[in-house]
Structure formats: C-alpha cells, structure tokens
Coordinates of C-alpha atoms and ligand atoms in Angstrom, one line a residue:
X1 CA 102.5 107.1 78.6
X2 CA 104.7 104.6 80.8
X3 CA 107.4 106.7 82.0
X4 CA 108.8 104.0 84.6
X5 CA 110.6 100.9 84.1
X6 CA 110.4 97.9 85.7
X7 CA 107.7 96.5 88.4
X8 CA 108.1 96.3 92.1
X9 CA 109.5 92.6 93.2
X10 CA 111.7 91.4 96.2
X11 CA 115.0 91.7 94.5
X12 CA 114.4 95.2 93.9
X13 CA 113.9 96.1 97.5
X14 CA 117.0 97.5 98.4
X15 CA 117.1 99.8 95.1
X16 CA 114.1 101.5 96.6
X17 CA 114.5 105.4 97.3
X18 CA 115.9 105.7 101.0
X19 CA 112.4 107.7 102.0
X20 CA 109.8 104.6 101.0
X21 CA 109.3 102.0 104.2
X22 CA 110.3 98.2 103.6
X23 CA 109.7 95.3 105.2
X24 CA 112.6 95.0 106.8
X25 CA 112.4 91.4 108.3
X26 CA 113.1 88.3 106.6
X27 CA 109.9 87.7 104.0
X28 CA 111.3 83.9 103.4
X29 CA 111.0 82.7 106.6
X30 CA 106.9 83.8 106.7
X31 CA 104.3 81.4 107.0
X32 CA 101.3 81.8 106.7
X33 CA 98.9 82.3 110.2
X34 CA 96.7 84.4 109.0
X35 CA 93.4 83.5 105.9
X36 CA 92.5 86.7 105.2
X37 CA 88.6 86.4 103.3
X38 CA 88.1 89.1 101.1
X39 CA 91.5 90.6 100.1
X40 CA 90.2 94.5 98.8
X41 CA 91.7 97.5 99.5
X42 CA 90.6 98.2 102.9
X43 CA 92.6 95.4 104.2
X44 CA 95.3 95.4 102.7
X45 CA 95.7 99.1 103.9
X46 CA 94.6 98.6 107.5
X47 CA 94.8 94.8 108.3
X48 CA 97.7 94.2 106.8
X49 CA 99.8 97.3 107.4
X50 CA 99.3 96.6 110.6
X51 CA 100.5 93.9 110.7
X52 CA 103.5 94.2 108.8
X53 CA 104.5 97.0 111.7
X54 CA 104.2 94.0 113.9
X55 CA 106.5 91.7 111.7
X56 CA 108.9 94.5 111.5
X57 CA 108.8 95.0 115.6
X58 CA 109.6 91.3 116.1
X59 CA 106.6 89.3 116.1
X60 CA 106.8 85.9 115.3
X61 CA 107.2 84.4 111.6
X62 CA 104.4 82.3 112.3
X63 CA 102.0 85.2 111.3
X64 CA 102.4 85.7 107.7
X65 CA 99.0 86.5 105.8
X66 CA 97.4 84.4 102.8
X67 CA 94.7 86.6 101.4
X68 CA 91.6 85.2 99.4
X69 CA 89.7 86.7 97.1
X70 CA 86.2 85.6 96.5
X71 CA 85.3 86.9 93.3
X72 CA 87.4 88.2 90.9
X73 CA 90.9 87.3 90.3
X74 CA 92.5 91.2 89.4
X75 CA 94.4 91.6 93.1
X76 CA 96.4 88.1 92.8
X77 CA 96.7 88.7 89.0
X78 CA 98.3 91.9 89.9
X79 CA 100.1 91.3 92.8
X80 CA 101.6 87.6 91.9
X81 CA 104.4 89.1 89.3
X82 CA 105.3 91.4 92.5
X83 CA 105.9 88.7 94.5
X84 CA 102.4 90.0 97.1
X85 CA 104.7 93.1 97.4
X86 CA 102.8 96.4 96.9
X87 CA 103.0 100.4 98.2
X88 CA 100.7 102.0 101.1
X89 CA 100.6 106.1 100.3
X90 CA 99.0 107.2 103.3
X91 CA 98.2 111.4 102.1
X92 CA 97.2 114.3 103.5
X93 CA 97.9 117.9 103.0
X94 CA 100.7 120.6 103.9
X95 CA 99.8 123.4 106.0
X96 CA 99.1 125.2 102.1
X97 CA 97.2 122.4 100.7
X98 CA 99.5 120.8 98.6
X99 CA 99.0 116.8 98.6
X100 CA 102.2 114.6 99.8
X101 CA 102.5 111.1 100.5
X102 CA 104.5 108.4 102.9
X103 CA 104.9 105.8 101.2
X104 CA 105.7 102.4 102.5
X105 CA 106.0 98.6 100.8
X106 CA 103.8 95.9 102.9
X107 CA 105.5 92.6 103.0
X108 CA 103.5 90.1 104.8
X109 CA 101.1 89.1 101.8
X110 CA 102.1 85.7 101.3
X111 CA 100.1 83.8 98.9
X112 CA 96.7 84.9 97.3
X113 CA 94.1 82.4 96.2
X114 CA 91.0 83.0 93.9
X115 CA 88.2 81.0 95.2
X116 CA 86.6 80.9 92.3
X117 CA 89.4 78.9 90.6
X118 CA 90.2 76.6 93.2
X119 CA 87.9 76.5 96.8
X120 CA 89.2 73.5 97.5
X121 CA 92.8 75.2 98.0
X122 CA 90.7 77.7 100.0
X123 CA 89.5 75.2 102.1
X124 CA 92.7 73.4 102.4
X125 CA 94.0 77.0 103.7
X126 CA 91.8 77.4 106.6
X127 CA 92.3 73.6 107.5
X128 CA 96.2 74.1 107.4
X129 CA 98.4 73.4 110.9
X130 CA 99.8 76.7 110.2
X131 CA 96.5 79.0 110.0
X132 CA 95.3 80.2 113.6
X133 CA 93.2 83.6 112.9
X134 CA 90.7 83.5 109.3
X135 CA 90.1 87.4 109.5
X136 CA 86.9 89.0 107.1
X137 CA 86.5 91.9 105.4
X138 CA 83.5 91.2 102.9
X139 CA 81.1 94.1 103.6
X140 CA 78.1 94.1 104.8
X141 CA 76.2 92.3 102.2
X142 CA 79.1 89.8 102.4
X143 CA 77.3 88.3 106.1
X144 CA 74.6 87.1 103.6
X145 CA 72.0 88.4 106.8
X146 CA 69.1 90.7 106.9
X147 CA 70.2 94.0 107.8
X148 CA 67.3 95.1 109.9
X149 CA 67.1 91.7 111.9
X150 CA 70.7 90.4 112.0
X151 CA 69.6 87.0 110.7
X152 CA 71.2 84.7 108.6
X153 CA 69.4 85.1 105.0
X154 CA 68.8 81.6 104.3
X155 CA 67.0 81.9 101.2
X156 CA 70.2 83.4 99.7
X157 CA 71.1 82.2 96.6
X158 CA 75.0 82.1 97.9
X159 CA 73.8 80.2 101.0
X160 CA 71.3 78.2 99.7
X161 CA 74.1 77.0 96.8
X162 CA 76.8 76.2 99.4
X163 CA 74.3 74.5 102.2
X164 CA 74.2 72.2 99.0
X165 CA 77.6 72.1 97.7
X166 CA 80.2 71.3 100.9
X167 CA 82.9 71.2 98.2
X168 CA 82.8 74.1 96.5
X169 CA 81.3 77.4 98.7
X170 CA 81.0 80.6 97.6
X171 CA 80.4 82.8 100.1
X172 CA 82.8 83.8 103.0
X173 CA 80.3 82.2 105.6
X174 CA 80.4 78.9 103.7
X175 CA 84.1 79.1 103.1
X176 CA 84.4 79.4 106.8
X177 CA 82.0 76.1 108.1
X178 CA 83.4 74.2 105.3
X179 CA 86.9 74.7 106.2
X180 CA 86.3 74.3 110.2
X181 CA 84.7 71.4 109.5
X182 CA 88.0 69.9 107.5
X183 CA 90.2 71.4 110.8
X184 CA 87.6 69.3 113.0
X185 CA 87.6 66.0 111.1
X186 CA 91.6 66.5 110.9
X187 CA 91.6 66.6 114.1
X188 CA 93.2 70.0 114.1
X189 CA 92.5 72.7 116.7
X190 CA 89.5 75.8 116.6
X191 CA 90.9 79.3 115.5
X192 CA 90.0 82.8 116.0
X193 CA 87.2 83.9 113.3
X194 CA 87.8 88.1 113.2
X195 CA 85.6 90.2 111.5
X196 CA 87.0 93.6 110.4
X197 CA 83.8 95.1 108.9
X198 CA 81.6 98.3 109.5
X199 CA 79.2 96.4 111.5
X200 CA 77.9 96.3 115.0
X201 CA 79.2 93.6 116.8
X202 CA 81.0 92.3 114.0
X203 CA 82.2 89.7 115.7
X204 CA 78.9 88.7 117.1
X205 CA 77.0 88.6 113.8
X206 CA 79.5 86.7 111.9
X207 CA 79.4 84.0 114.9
X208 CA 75.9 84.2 114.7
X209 CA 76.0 84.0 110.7
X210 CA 78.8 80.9 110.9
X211 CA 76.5 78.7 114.1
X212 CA 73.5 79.2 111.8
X213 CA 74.9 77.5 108.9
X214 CA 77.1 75.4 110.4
X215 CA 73.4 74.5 112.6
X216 CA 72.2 73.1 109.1
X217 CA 75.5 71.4 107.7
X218 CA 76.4 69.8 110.8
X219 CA 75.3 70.5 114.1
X220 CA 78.2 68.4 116.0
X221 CA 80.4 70.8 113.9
X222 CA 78.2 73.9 115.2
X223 CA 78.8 72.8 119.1
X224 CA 82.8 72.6 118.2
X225 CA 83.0 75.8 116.8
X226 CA 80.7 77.6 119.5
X227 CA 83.1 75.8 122.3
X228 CA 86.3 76.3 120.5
X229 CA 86.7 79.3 118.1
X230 CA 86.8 82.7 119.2
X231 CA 85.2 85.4 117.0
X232 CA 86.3 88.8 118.6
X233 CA 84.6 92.2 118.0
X234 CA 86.7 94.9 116.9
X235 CA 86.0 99.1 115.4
X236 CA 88.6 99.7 112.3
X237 CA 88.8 103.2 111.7
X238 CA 90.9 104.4 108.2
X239 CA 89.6 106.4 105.2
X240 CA 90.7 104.0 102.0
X241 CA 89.2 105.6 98.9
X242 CA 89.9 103.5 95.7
X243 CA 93.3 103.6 94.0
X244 CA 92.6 105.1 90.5
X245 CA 95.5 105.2 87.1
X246 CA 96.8 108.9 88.0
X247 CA 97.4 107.1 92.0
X248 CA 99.5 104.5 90.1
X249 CA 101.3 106.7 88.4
X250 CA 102.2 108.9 90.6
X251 CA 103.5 106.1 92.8
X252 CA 105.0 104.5 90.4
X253 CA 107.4 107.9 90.1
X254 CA 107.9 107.8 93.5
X255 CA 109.0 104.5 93.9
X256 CA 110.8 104.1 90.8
X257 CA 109.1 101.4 89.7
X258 CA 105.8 100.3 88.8
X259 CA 103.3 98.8 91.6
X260 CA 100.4 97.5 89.3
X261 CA 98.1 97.2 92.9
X262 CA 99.2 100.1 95.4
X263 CA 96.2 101.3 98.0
X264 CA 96.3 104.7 99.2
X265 CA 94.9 105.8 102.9
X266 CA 94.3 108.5 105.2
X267 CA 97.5 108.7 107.9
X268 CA 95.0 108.3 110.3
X269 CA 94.3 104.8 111.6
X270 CA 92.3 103.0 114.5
X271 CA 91.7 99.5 115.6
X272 CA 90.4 98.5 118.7
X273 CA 89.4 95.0 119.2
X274 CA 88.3 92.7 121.9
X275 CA 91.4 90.6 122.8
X276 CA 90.0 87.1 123.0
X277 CA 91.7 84.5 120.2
X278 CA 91.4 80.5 120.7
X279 CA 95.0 80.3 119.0
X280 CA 97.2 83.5 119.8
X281 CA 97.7 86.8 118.4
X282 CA 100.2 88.9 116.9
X283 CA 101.3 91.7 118.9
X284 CA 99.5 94.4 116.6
X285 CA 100.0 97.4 119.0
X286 CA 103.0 97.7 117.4
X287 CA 101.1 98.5 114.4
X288 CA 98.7 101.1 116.8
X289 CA 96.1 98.5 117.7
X290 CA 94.8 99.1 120.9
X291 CA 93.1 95.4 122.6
X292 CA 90.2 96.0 124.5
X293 CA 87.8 93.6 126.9
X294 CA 84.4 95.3 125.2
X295 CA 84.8 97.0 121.9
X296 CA 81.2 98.2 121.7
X297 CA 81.5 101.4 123.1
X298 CA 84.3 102.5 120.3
X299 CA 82.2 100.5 117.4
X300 CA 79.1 102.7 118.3
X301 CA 81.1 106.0 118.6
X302 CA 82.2 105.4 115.2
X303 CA 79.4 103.6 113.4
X304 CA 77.5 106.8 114.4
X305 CA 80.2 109.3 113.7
X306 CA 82.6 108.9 110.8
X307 CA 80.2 106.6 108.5
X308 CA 76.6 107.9 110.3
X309 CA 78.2 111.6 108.8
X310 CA 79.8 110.1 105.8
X311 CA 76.8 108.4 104.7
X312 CA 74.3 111.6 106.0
X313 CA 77.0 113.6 103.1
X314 CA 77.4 110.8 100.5
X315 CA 73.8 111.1 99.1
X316 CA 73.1 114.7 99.2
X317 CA 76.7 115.4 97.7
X318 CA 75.7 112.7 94.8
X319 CA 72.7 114.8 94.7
X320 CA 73.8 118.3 94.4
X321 CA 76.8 116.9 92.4
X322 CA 79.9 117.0 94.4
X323 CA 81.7 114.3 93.7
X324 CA 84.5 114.0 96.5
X325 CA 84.3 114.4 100.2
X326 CA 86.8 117.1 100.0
X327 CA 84.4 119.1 97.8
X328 CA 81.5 118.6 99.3
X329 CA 83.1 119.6 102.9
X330 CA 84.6 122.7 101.3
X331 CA 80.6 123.9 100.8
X332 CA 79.6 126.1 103.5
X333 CA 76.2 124.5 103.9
X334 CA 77.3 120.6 104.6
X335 CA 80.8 121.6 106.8
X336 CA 77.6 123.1 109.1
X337 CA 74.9 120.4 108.8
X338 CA 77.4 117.6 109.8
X339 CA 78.9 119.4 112.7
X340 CA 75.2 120.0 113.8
X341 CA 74.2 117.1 113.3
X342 CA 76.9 115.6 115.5
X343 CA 77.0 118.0 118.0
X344 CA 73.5 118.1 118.8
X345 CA 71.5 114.7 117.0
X346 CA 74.3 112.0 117.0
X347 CA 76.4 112.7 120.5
X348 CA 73.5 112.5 122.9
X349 CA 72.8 108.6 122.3
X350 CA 76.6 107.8 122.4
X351 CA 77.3 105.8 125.6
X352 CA 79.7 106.6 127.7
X353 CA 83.8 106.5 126.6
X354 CA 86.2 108.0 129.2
X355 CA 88.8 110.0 128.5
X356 CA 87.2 110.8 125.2
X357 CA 86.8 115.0 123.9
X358 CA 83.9 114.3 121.9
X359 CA 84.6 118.1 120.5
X360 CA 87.8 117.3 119.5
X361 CA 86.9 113.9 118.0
X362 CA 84.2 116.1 116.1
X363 CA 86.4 118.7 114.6
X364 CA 89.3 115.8 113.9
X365 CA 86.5 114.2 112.3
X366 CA 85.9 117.2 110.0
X367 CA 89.6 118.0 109.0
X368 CA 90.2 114.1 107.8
X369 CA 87.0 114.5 106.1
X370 CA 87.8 117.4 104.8
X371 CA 91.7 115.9 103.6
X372 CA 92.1 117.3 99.4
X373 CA 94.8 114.2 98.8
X374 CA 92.6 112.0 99.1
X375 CA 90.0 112.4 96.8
X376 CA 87.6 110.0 98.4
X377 CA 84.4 109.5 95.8
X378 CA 81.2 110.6 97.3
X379 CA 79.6 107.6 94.7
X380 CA 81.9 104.8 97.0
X381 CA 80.1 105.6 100.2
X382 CA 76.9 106.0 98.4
X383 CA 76.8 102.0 97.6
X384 CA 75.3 99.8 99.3
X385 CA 72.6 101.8 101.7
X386 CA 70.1 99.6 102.6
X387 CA 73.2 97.4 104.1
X388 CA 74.7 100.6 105.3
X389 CA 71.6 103.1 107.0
X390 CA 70.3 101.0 109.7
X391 CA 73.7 100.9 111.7
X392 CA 74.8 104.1 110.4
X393 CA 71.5 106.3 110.8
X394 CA 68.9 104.2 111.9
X395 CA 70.0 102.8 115.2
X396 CA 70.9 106.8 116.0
X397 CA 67.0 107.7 115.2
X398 CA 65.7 104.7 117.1
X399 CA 67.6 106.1 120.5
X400 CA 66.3 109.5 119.8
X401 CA 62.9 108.3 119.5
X402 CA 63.0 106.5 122.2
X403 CA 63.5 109.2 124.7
X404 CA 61.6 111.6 122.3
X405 CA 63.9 114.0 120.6
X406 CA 64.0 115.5 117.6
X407 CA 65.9 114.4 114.6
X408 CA 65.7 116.9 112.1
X409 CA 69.5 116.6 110.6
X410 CA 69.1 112.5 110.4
X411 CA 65.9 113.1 108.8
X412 CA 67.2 114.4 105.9
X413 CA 70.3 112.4 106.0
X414 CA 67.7 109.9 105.3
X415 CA 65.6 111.8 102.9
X416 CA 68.9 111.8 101.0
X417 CA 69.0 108.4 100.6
X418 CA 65.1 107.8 99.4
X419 CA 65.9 111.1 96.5
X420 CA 69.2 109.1 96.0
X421 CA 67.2 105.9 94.8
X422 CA 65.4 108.0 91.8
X423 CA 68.9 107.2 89.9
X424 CA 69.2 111.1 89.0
X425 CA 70.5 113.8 90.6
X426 CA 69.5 117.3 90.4
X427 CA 71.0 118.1 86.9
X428 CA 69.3 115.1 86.2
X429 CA 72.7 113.3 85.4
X430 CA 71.8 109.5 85.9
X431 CA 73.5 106.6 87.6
X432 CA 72.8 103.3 88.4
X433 CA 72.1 102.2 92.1
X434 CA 74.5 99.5 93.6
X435 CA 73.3 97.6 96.1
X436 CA 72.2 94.1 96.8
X437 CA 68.6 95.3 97.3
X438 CA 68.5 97.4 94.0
X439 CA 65.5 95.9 92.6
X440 CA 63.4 95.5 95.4
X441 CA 64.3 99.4 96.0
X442 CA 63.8 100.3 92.4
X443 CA 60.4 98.4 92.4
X444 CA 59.4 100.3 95.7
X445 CA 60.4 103.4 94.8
X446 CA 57.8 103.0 91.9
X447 CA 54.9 102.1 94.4
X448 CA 56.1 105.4 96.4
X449 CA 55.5 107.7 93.1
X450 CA 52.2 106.1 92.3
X451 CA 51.1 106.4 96.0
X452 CA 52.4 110.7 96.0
X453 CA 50.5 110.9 92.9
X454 CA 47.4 109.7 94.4
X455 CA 47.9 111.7 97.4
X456 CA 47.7 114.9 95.4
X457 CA 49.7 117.6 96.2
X458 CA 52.5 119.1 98.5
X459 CA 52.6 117.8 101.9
X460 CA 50.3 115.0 102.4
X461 CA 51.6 113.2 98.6
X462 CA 55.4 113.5 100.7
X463 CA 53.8 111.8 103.1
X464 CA 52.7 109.3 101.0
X465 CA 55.8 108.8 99.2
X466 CA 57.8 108.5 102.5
X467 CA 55.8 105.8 104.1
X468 CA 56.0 103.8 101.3
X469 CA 60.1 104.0 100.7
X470 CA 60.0 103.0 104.8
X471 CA 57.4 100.4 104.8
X472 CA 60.5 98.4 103.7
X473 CA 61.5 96.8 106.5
X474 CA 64.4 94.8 105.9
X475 CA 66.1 98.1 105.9
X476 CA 63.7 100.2 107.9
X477 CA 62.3 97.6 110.7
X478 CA 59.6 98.8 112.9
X479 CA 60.5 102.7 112.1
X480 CA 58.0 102.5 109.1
X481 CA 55.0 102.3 111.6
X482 CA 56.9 104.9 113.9
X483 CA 54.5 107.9 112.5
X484 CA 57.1 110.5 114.3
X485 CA 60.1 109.1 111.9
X486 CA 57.8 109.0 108.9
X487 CA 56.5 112.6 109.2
X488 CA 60.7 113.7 109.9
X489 CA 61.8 112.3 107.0
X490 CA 58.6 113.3 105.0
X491 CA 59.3 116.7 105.9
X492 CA 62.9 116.8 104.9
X493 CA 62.2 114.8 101.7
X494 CA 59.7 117.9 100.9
X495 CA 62.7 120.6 101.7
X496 CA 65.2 118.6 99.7
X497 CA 62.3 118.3 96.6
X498 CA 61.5 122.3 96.8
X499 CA 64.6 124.1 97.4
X500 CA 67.5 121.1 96.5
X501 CA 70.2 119.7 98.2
X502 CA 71.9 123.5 99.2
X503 CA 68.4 125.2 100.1
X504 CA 67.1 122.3 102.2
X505 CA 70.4 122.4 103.9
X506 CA 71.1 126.4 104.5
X507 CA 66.8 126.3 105.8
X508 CA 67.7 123.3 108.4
X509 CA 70.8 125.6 110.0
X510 CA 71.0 129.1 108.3
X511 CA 74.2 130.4 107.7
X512 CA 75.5 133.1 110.0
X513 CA 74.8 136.5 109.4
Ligands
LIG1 C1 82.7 104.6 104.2 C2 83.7 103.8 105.0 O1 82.5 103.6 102.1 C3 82.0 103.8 103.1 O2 80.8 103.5 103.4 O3 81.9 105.2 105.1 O4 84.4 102.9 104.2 C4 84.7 104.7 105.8 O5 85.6 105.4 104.9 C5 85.5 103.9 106.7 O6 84.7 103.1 107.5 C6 86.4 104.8 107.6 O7 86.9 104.0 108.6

C-alpha cells in the first residue's frame, strides 16, 4: 500500500525533514563536466555523492554530472519526473543491532541519456565544450577484454558491431573512440577517461581497451588520444547492495515523499585515485577522496581483501544457503575461514602500504561485512566469476605459488566457485548462472562430470573434475597446467562434495575447543 504522497522534485526541497542532507548549492547554475558511462547504483552512491560533497564545499559549477545508461532505460525513466534528484541511505547498526539510516538527497545528476534511444546524443555528450572527465563504471565484462590476458576481445559481438557502425556504438569502449574522435575533428581538446571499476589498473586497461579500438577505427585518432587524454587509475571502496521495494518504502517515510530510484550504501567509503587529468578536476577530497601518484598498492590491498573475501564467501554462502552477507558472517565457521584466510593466505603477497594496520583493516573488514542493515545478497557478488576470480583470487594464488606456499583457504574459495557452476545448491534449490561466460562454463562443467565419471572414484575422479573446470583458461590462464593449484583445489572440491559447505569449512580451521 502507498502510504506517501507525492514524489521527490526540486521544489520540494526545502519541505524536506530538517535531518535529510540537500544539495545545498545552486543546481541551476550546473553544467554538465562530467559523462558518466554506466549510471547503476554504485555510482550514483560513490561517484556521485562524492561529488555532490565537492559542489556543496565550493567547487566549481562547471562539474555537474550527465549520466548514461547503456542498456536499459529504468534509472532516467525513474529519475526524470524527480528532476535527477534522488536519496543516499548510508546504514549500519546501533550498538544493539537495530538498523538506522543518514539519509541525504544528491543533486549533481544533471541529465540522463539512454544510449539505446539516441547514441548520437551520447556522442554529442562526450564531444561537448563543457565535458572534461567521461568516468566508467560498466563492470568487468563491460571492458569487452579477456579476463585472464587483459586483451581487447575483438571477436566481441559488441565490438565487432561498433568497429562497423561509427554512428551508433554500443558498448562503453566504442562510445568512448566514437565520441573522441568527434572532440578531435571539432577541434576540441583531450579529456580525462576514469575508470571506477573493480579492476587492476583500471585505468590502464580501459586505455589499453580504448588505443586498441581506436588502433582499428582510426589510428591518427589512436596517437591523439594516447598523447592527449589522461586515463587515471583509482581503488573505490563502498558496499552498495541493490535497493529493493521495502528500501523504497522505508525511505520514502523518511523523506516524506516518494524517491522512485534511492541507493542505499555502507557509511564506509574510499577512493584513492591517481591524480593525473588532461582537463582539471573537481576537488573531491571534500567528498573523502584521497589523490595519490600510484594507486596500485591500495587497488591490490583491496582487490585481494574486501572482494578476494567477499567472493571466497559469496559461493559457499549460495551453497550452504545463506543468502546475505550478514548471515553468512553470523555462522561461526565462515567469520573463521575469512579471517584465516586473510591473516595467513592473502596478507603475505600484499605489497607494502605504510602507515597501514593490516589487523585493524582485517577486523574493520569483518564488522562492515558483517553490517545487518544492509542486507547485501550473497547471489549479487556471486555474478559474474569468471570476470571476477582471476583479480580477486587468482592473482593471490599465483604470488603464493610462486614463492611456494600453501593455499588451502583460496583453494576452496575456488572450489566454491566450480560446485557454484552445477546451478544447485546443497538443498538442491536451483538457480541460473549469470555471467558472460555461462555457456562456455555450463558446457565445461559437462566435460568435467563425464571426465570424474571416467576417473572412477574418490580422489583421483576430483582430480579429474578439477583439471577440466581449470583447463579454461580465459579465466584460469597458465594455473590449469600448475599441477600444485590443481591438486589444492581438487582437494578442497572433495571436502566441500563429502562433508558440505559447514564440514569442509570447520575441517579447514576447527573451531575452538
Ligand atoms: C562485490 C563488490 O558485487 C561484488 O562483486 O564484491 O561490489 C563490493 O561490494 C565492492 O567492491 C566494495 O567496494
């Protein structure tokens, strides 16, 4: 039942309860510096609530955002009768448990356009005087490269359609050439190309990804951009679960009206990125960005950390049927395995970050995880592996490797994953696998049951099973033929098939007696 009235817009502002943030600064003098590709939750609760704190600190009007979506039209369709207004509820707990919420309206949302509809406007968007930073958050499938190599995919069927079609791209990396190539020919200056995603390097790859196609549209066009446009890396670090009905409503009583598109987030928040732009900046410090000359350091510490852990949970909790983070933490068993497997697998290949208490990071780590308010779906981290394991797990198993240590607890972080892919869990509840590979990962985990059955029984059919799941190696790379990794995570698959997700756990660290 609708128990509120009226929808969040700019007149209403003011009528706001006193306790909810506003933007504060004048929203009609915005224009728009800022593209922003791929205009999902995540960004619209880190990117730009970030900088809205800047807007509201002073920063120039200049630095307005336009966000694009690339697929579906639902955020502008939601957000346009709210004039690009909507709520932030950051939550967490009280000291007894009991969810609350500070909620805030973001203002700097200026225009959103639906590629689909109209790329040209897109394109026209990127080629505009007024736009001097196109930032990305697309995901990891959204680079359109191979995850295990870092190359551009160019048998893609997004890249392959917009090598052919200049006019009408669909993915962000042809959105991107095609509209640099309209700043160059308008004689208009480079920008800064900023990619916000979970990636390594992020802003490495998407330079590599953009210089590879733009090598095959136009390779005058390729020299401009490497000379001229800067692509900064950057780590972005907030928990944004996806906003469900109950979120809404509950917002919507809190705010008085009704915000058809809030995001909710943990309070916790970092961005560290490298500060080199061809065309200026906002001051986003204001916000709690911190700039940096090398953001690799803080990318690794938390590629490894917060989504290394948060995947290693996602597919045993899908497993054994925990549904949230929160739940899954509150097991005995996995609050263990994850400390443990930071503590003693994960920390030893971190390089180097003064100043940092790895310890305290740990346990922080733990408690957000472990945050009820936020009710953060086990099945939303579980998408997308094969894009998601060889940053998050893999690279961490290749540096123990390499100096020959053990890896039990990443083992079976992995082992999750490959039990994951049957589509079942243990109560034999099914669901369906999302991920850009899923077919070639449904048709291998096939293979992999015919070549157990072969094997027999027990331990060598494991075996069997395992080294044909990791003989895929545009996830797994060269650790398929790495017989130490196979026999790891052949072991822990076995533990996880005998005693389940809780067993295999409690038998890799017992539980105190
Ligand atoms: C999560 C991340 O969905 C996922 O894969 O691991 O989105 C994670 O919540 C963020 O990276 C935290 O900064």
């Amino acid at each position: 039942m609708e128990l509120v009235a009226g929808r969040l817009h700019a007149a209403g502002l003011p009528a706001l309860p006193a306790e909810v943030g506003r933007p504060g600064y004048d929203r009609s003098a915005l224009r728009p510096g800022i593209v922003h590709l791929g205009l999902g939750a995540f960004a619209r609760a880190h990117l730009a609530a970030v900088n809205d704190a800047a807007l509201r600190a002073g920063a120039d009007t200049g630095w307005g955002i336009c966000g694009v979506s690339l697929r579906q039209p639902d955020t502008r369709d939601a957000l346009a009768p709210q004039d690009g207004l909507y709520a932030l509820s950051l939550r967490s707990a009280d000291e007894h448990g009991r969810p609350r919420q500070q909620l805030g309206v973001v203002g700097c949302l200026l225009e959103i356009l639906v590629a689909p509809e109209d790329p040209q406007a897109v394109l026209a968007r990127i080629a505009s005087p007024d736009t001097r930073i196109v930032s990305v958050t697309v995901t990891e499938k959204g680079y359109c490269h191979d995850p295990a190599s870092g190359r551009l995919n160019l048998a893609h069927p997004d890249i392959v359609h917009d090598l052919a079609q200049p006019q009408a791209p669909r993915s962000a990396i042809g959105f991107l050439v095609r509209g640099l190539q309209r700043r160059r020919s308008a004689g208009l200056g480079p920008v800064t190309l900023m990619s916000l995603d979970n990636l390594p390097a992020n802003g490495r790859l998407l330079r590599g990804m953009v210089l590879a196609f733009a090598a095959r549209a136009d390779v005058g066009l390729a020299d401009w951009i490497a000379d001229g446009c800067a692509f900064p890396c950057s780590m972005v670090d907030r928990i944004v679960p996806r906003t469900t009905d109950a979120d809404r409503q509950e917002i919507a009583e809190a705010l008085g009206v009704r915000d058809a598109w809030p995001v909710l987030a943990e309070p916790y928040l970092e961005w560290v990125i490298e500060d080199r732009y061809a065309a200026g900046r906002p001051d986003w410090t204001a916000g709690g960005a911190r700039f940096v000359a090398d953001a690799a350091p803080f990318e690794t510490l938390k590629l490894r950390m917060v989504n290394g852990a948060h995947s290693a949970l996602a597919y045993l909790a899908v497993m054994a049927g925990w549904s949230t983070v929160d739940e899954a933490l509150a097991q005995p068993g996995v609050a263990r395995y994850l400390r443990e497997l930071m503590r003693t697998e994960i920390e030893p290949t971190l390089p180097a970050l003064p100043g940092l208490d790895l310890a305290q990071y740990r346990e922080g780590l733990l408690r957000r995880f472990a945050n009820p308010a936020l009710r953060h779906q086990t099945r939303q981290i579980a998408m997308d592996g094969s894009q998601k394991l060889p940053q998050r797990l893999l690279d961490t198993a290749r540096a123990r490797l390499a100096t020959g240590l053990p890896m039990p607890g990443l083992a079976l972080a992995v082992a999750g994953w490959l039990h994951y892919l049957r589509g079942a869990d243990q109560a034999g509840r099914r669901y369906d696998i999302q991920d850009p590979m899923a077919e070639a990962l449904a048709e291998r985990h096939a293979q992999a049951e015919q070549a157990a059955r072969q094997a027999g029984e027990g331990p060598s059919a494991m075996l069997a099973w395992t080294g044909a799941l990791t003989g895929l190696a545009a996830v797994f790379g060269d650790l398929g033929r790495d017989a130490r990794f196979v026999r790891a995570v052949a072991q822990a698959a076995q533990s996880l098939r005998s005693l389940g997700v809780a067993g295999a756990l409690d038998a890799l660290y017992p539980p105190p007696r």
